[in-house]
CSV table of C-alpha atoms in Angstrom, one decimal:
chain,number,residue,atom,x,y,z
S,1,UNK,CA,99.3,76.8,51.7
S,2,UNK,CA,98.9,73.6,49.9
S,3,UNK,CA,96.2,74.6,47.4
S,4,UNK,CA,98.5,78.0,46.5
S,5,UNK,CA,101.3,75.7,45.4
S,6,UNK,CA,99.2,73.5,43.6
S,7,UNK,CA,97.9,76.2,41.5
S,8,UNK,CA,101.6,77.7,40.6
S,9,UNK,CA,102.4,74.3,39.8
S,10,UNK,CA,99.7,73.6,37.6
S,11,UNK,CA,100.4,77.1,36.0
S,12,UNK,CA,104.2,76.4,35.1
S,13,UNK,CA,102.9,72.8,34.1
S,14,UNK,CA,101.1,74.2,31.6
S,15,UNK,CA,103.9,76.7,30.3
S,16,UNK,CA,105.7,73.3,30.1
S,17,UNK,CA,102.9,71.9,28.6
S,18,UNK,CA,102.6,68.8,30.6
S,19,UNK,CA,99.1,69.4,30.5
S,20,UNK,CA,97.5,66.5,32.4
S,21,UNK,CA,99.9,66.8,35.3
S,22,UNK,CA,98.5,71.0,34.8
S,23,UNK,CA,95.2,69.4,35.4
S,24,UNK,CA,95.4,67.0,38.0
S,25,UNK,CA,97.5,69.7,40.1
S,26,UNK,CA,94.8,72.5,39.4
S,27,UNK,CA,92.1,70.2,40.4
S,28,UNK,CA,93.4,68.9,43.3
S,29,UNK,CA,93.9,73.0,44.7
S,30,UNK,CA,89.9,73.5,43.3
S,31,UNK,CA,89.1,70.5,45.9
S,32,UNK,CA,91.5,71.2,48.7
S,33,UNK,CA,90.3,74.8,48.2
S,34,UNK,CA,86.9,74.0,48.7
S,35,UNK,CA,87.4,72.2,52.0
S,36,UNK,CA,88.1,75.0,53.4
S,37,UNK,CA,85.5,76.6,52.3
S,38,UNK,CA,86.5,78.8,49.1
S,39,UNK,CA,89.2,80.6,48.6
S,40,UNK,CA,91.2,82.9,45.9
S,41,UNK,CA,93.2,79.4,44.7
S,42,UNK,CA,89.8,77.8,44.0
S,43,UNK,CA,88.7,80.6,41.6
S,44,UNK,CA,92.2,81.3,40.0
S,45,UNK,CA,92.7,77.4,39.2
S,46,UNK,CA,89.0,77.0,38.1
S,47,UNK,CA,90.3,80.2,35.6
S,48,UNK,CA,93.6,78.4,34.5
S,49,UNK,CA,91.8,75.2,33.7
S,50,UNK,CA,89.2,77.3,31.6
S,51,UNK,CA,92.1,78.6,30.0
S,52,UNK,CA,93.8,74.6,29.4
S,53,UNK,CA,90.7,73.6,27.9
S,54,UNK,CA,90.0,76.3,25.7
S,55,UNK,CA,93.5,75.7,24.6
S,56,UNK,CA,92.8,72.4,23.8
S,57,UNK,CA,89.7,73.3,21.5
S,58,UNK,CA,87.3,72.1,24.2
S,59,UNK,CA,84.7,74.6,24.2
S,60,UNK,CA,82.4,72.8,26.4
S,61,UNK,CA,84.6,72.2,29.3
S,62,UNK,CA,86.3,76.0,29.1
S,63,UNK,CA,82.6,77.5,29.4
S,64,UNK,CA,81.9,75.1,32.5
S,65,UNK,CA,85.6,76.3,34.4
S,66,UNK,CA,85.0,79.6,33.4
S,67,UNK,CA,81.3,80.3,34.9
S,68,UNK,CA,82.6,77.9,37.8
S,69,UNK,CA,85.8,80.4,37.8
S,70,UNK,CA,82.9,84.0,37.9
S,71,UNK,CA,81.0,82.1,40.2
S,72,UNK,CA,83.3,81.4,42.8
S,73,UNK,CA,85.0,84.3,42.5
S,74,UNK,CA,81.8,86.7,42.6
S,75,UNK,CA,80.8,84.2,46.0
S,76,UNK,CA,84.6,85.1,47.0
S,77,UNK,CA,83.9,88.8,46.4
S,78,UNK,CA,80.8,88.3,48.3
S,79,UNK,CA,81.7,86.9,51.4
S,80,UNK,CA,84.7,89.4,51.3
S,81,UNK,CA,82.4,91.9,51.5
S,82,UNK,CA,80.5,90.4,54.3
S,83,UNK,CA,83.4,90.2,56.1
S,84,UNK,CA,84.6,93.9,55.5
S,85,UNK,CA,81.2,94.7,56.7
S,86,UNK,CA,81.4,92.8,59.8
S,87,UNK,CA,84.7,93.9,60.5
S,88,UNK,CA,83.0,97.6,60.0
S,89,UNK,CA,80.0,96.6,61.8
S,90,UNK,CA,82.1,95.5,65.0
S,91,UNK,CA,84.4,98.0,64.7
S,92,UNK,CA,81.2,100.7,64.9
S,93,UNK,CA,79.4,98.9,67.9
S,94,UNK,CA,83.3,98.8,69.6
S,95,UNK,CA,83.5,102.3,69.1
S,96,UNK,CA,80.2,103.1,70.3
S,97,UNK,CA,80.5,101.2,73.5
S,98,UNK,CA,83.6,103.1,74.0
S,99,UNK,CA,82.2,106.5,73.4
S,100,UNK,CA,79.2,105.5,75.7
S,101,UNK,CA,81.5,104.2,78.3
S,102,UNK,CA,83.5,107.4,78.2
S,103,UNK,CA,80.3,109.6,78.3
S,104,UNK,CA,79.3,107.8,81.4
S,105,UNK,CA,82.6,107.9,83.0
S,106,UNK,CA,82.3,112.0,82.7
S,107,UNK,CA,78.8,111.8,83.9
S,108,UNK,CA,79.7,109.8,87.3
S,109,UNK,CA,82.9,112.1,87.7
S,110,UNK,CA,80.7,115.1,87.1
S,111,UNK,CA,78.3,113.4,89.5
S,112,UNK,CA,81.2,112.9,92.3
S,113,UNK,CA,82.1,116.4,92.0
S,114,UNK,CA,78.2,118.1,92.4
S,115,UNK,CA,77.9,115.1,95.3
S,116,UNK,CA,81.5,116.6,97.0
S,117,UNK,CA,80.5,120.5,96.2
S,118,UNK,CA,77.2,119.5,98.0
S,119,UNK,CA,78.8,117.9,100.8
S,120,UNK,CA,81.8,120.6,101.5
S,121,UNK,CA,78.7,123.2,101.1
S,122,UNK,CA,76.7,121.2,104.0
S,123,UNK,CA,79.7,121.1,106.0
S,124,UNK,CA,80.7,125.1,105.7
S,125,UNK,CA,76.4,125.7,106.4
S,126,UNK,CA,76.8,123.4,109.6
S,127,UNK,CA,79.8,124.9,110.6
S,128,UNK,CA,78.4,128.4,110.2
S,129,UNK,CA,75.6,127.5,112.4
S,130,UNK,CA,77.3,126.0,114.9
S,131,UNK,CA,79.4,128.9,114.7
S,132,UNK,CA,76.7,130.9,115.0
S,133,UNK,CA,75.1,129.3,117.6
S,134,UNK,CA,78.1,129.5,120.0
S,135,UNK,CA,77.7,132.7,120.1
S,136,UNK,CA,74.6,132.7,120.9
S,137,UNK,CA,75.2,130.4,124.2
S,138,UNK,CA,78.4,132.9,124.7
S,139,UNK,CA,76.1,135.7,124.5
S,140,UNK,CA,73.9,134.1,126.7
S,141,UNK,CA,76.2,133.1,129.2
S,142,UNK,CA,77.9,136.9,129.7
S,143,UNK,CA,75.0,138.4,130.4
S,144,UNK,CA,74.9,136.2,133.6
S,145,UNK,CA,75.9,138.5,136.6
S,146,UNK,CA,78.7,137.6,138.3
S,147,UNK,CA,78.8,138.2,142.2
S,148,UNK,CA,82.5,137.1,143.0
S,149,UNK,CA,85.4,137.1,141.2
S,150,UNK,CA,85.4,132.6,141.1
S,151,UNK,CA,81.9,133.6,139.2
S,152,UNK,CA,83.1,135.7,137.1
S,153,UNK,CA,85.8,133.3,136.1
S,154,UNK,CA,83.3,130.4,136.0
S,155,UNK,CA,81.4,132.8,133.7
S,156,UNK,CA,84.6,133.3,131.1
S,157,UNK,CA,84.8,129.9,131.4
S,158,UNK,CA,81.3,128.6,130.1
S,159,UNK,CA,81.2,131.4,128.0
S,160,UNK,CA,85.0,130.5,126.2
S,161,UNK,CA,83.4,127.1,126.2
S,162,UNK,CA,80.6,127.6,123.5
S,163,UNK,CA,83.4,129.1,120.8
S,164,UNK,CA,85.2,126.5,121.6
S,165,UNK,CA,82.6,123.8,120.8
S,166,UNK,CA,81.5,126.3,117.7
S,167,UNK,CA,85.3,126.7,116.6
S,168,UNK,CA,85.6,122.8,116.9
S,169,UNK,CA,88.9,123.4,119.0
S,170,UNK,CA,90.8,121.0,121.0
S,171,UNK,CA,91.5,124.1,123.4
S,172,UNK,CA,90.9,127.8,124.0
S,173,UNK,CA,92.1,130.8,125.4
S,174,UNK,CA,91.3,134.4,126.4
S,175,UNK,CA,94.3,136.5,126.9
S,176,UNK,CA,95.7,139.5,128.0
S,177,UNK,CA,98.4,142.0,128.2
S,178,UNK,CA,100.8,143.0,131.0
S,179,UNK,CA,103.8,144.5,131.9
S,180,UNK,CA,105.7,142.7,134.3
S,181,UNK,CA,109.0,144.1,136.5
S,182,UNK,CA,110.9,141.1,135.5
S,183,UNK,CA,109.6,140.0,132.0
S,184,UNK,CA,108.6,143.1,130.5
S,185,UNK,CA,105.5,142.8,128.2
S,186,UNK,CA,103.8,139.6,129.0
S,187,UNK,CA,100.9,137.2,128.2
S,188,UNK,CA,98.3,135.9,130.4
S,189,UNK,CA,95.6,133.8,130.3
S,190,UNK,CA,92.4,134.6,131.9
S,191,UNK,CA,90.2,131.5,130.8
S,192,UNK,CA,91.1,128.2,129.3
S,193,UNK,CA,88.2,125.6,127.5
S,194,UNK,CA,89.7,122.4,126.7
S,195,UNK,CA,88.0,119.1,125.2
S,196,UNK,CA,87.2,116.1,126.7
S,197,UNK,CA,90.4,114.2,127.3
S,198,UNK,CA,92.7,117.4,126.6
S,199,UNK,CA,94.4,118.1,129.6
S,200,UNK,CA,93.7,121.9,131.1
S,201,UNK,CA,96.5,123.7,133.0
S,202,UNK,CA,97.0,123.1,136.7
S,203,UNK,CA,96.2,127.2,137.5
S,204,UNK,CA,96.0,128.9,134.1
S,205,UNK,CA,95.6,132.6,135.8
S,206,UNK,CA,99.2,132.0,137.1
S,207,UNK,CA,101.0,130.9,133.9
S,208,UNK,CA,102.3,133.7,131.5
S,209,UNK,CA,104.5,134.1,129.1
S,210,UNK,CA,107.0,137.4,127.3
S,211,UNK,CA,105.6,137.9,124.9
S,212,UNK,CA,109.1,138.4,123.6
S,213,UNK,CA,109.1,134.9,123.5
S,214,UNK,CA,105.4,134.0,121.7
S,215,UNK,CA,106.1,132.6,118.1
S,216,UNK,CA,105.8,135.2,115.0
S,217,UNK,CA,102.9,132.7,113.8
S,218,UNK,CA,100.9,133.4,117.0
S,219,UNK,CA,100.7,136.9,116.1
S,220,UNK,CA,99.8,136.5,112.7
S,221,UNK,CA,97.3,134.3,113.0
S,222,UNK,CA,95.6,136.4,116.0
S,223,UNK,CA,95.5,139.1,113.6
S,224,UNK,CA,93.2,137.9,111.0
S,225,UNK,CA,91.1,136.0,113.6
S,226,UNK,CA,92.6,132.5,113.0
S,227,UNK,CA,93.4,129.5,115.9
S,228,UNK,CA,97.3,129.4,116.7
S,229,UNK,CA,98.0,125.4,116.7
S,230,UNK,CA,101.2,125.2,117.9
S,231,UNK,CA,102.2,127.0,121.2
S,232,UNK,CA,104.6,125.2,123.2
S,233,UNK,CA,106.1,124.9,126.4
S,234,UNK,CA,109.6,125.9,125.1
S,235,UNK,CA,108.1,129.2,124.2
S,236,UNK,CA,107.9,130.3,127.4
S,237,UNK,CA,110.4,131.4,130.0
S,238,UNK,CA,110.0,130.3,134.1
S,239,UNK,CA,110.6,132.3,137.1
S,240,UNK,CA,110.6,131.7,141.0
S,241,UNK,CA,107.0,133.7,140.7
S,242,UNK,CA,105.3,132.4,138.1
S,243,UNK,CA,105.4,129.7,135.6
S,244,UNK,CA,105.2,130.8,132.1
S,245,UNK,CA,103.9,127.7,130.3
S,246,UNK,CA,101.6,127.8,126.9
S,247,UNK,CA,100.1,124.2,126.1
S,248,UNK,CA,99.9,123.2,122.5
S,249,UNK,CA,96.2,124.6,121.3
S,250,UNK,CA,93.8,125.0,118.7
C-alpha cells in the first residue's frame, strides 16, 4: 500500500540521513494511515519519527511521537482483538447453528422413520384383520348347505371370494388333483374369484393342466402358503377334450 512504502522510504531516508524528506514521507503514511482508519504503518512511522527526533536532541517532540506511537499501537492491538473476538464469536454462533441444524435433521429423519414404522405397522394390523375377517365370511359362507351341485359351486365360489378380497388378490383359485388317461397327473380348478375388471375363465371346471407342465415356482410357493403370480397359458398343454389353460393370477 501507499502508506507501507512511505514508511520504508522514510526509514532508509533517515539511514541516509535526509532527514526532512524522512519526515515528510513518515508523516504523510501517519495521515494516509489514518484515513483508513489505523493501521500498523501509522504506529510504526509515529515510532520512527520518535526515534528522528530524539536523534535530533528534541526531547519534546520524541515524547509526543512516542506516546502517539503506544497509543496507536495499543488502539491497534485493541481493535485486533476485537476483531479476533468477532471472528471467534461468528465462528461459535456458525458452529452452533450447524450443530443445531444437524441435531434437527436427525430428529426429523428419526421422526420419518417412527412415522413409516407406524404406518407399515397399521398396514400389517389392517391386513391381518382383513385377513382375518375373510375367513370369517369364508367360514360363514361353507356352512351354507348346498342342495345341487351349481350350489355347491356358487358356494366355493362366494366362499374363495372372501380370501380373495382378504388376500388382496387380483385372482384365486381352488384346485385339485387328477389322473387323467391322456395327461397323466393333472391340475383342475374347482373355483375361480377374480377382481373387478379381471377377466374369469370362460368354464374354469373344464380347463386343466399336467401338472408336468406347472412351473417349479408354483409348487414352491404353494408349499409355504404363498400366492403364485405368474401362471401362464404357455404352461399348459390342449387336447380335443379339454382345454388346459392357467390365467396369469395372484
Amino acid at each position: 500500500t501507499e502508506s507501507l512504502s512511505l514508511m520504508h522510504m522514510g526509514d532508509v531516508l533517515r539511514d541516509m540521513h535526509q532527514v526532512e524528506r524522512a519526515k515528510e514521507c513518515l508523516n504523510r503514511a501517519v495521515a494516509i494511515s489514518r484515513e483508513i482508519e489505523g493501521s500498523r504503518e501509522e504506529y510504526m512511522s509515529l515510532l520512527i519519527l520518535s526515534e528522528i527526533f530524539e536523534q535530533e536532541g528534541d526531547s519534546i517532540q520524541a515524547l509526543a511521537h512516542f506516546k502517539q506511537y503506544q497509543s496507536v499501537k495499543e488502539r491497534f492491538a485493541g481493535d485486533k482483538a476485537d476483531l479476533r473476538l468477532k471472528v471467534l464469536k461468528v465462528t461459535h454462533d456458525t458452529e452452533t447453528a450447524r450443530k443445531e441444524a444437524e441435531i434437527e435433521r436427525l430428529r426429523a429423519m428419526e421422526l420419518q422413520r417412527k412415522n413409516a414404522e407406524a404406518a407399515a405397522m397399521r398396514r400389517q394390523l389392517q391386513r391381518q384383520l382383513d385377513y382375518v375377517q375373510a375367513l370369517s365370511g369364508c367360514s360363514q359362507t361353507l356352512l351354507e348347505n348346498a342342495k345341487t351341485e351349481a350350489d355347491q359351486k356358487q358356494i366355493l365360489n362366494q366362499a374363495l371370494e372372501h380370501l380373495r378380497v382378504g388376500s388382496r388378490a387380483s385372482r384365486s383359485y381352488i384346485y385339485y388333483s387328477f389322473q387323467d388317461p391322456d395327461l397323466g397327473d393333472c391340475l383342475g380348478i374347482v373355483a375361480e374369484a377374480c377382481a373387478p375388471g379381471i377377466h374369469p375363465h370362460d368354464n374354469p371346471t373344464n380347463e386343466i393342466a399336467s401338472w408336468s407342465r406347472v412351473p417349479t415356482s408354483m409348487f414352491e410357493a404353494l408349499k409355504v402358503g404363498q400366492a403364485d403370480r405368474w401362471l401362464h397359458r404357455d404352461s399348459v398343454r390342449r387336447n380335443s377334450r379339454r382345454t388346459g389353460s392357467l390365467q396369469k393370477s395372484d
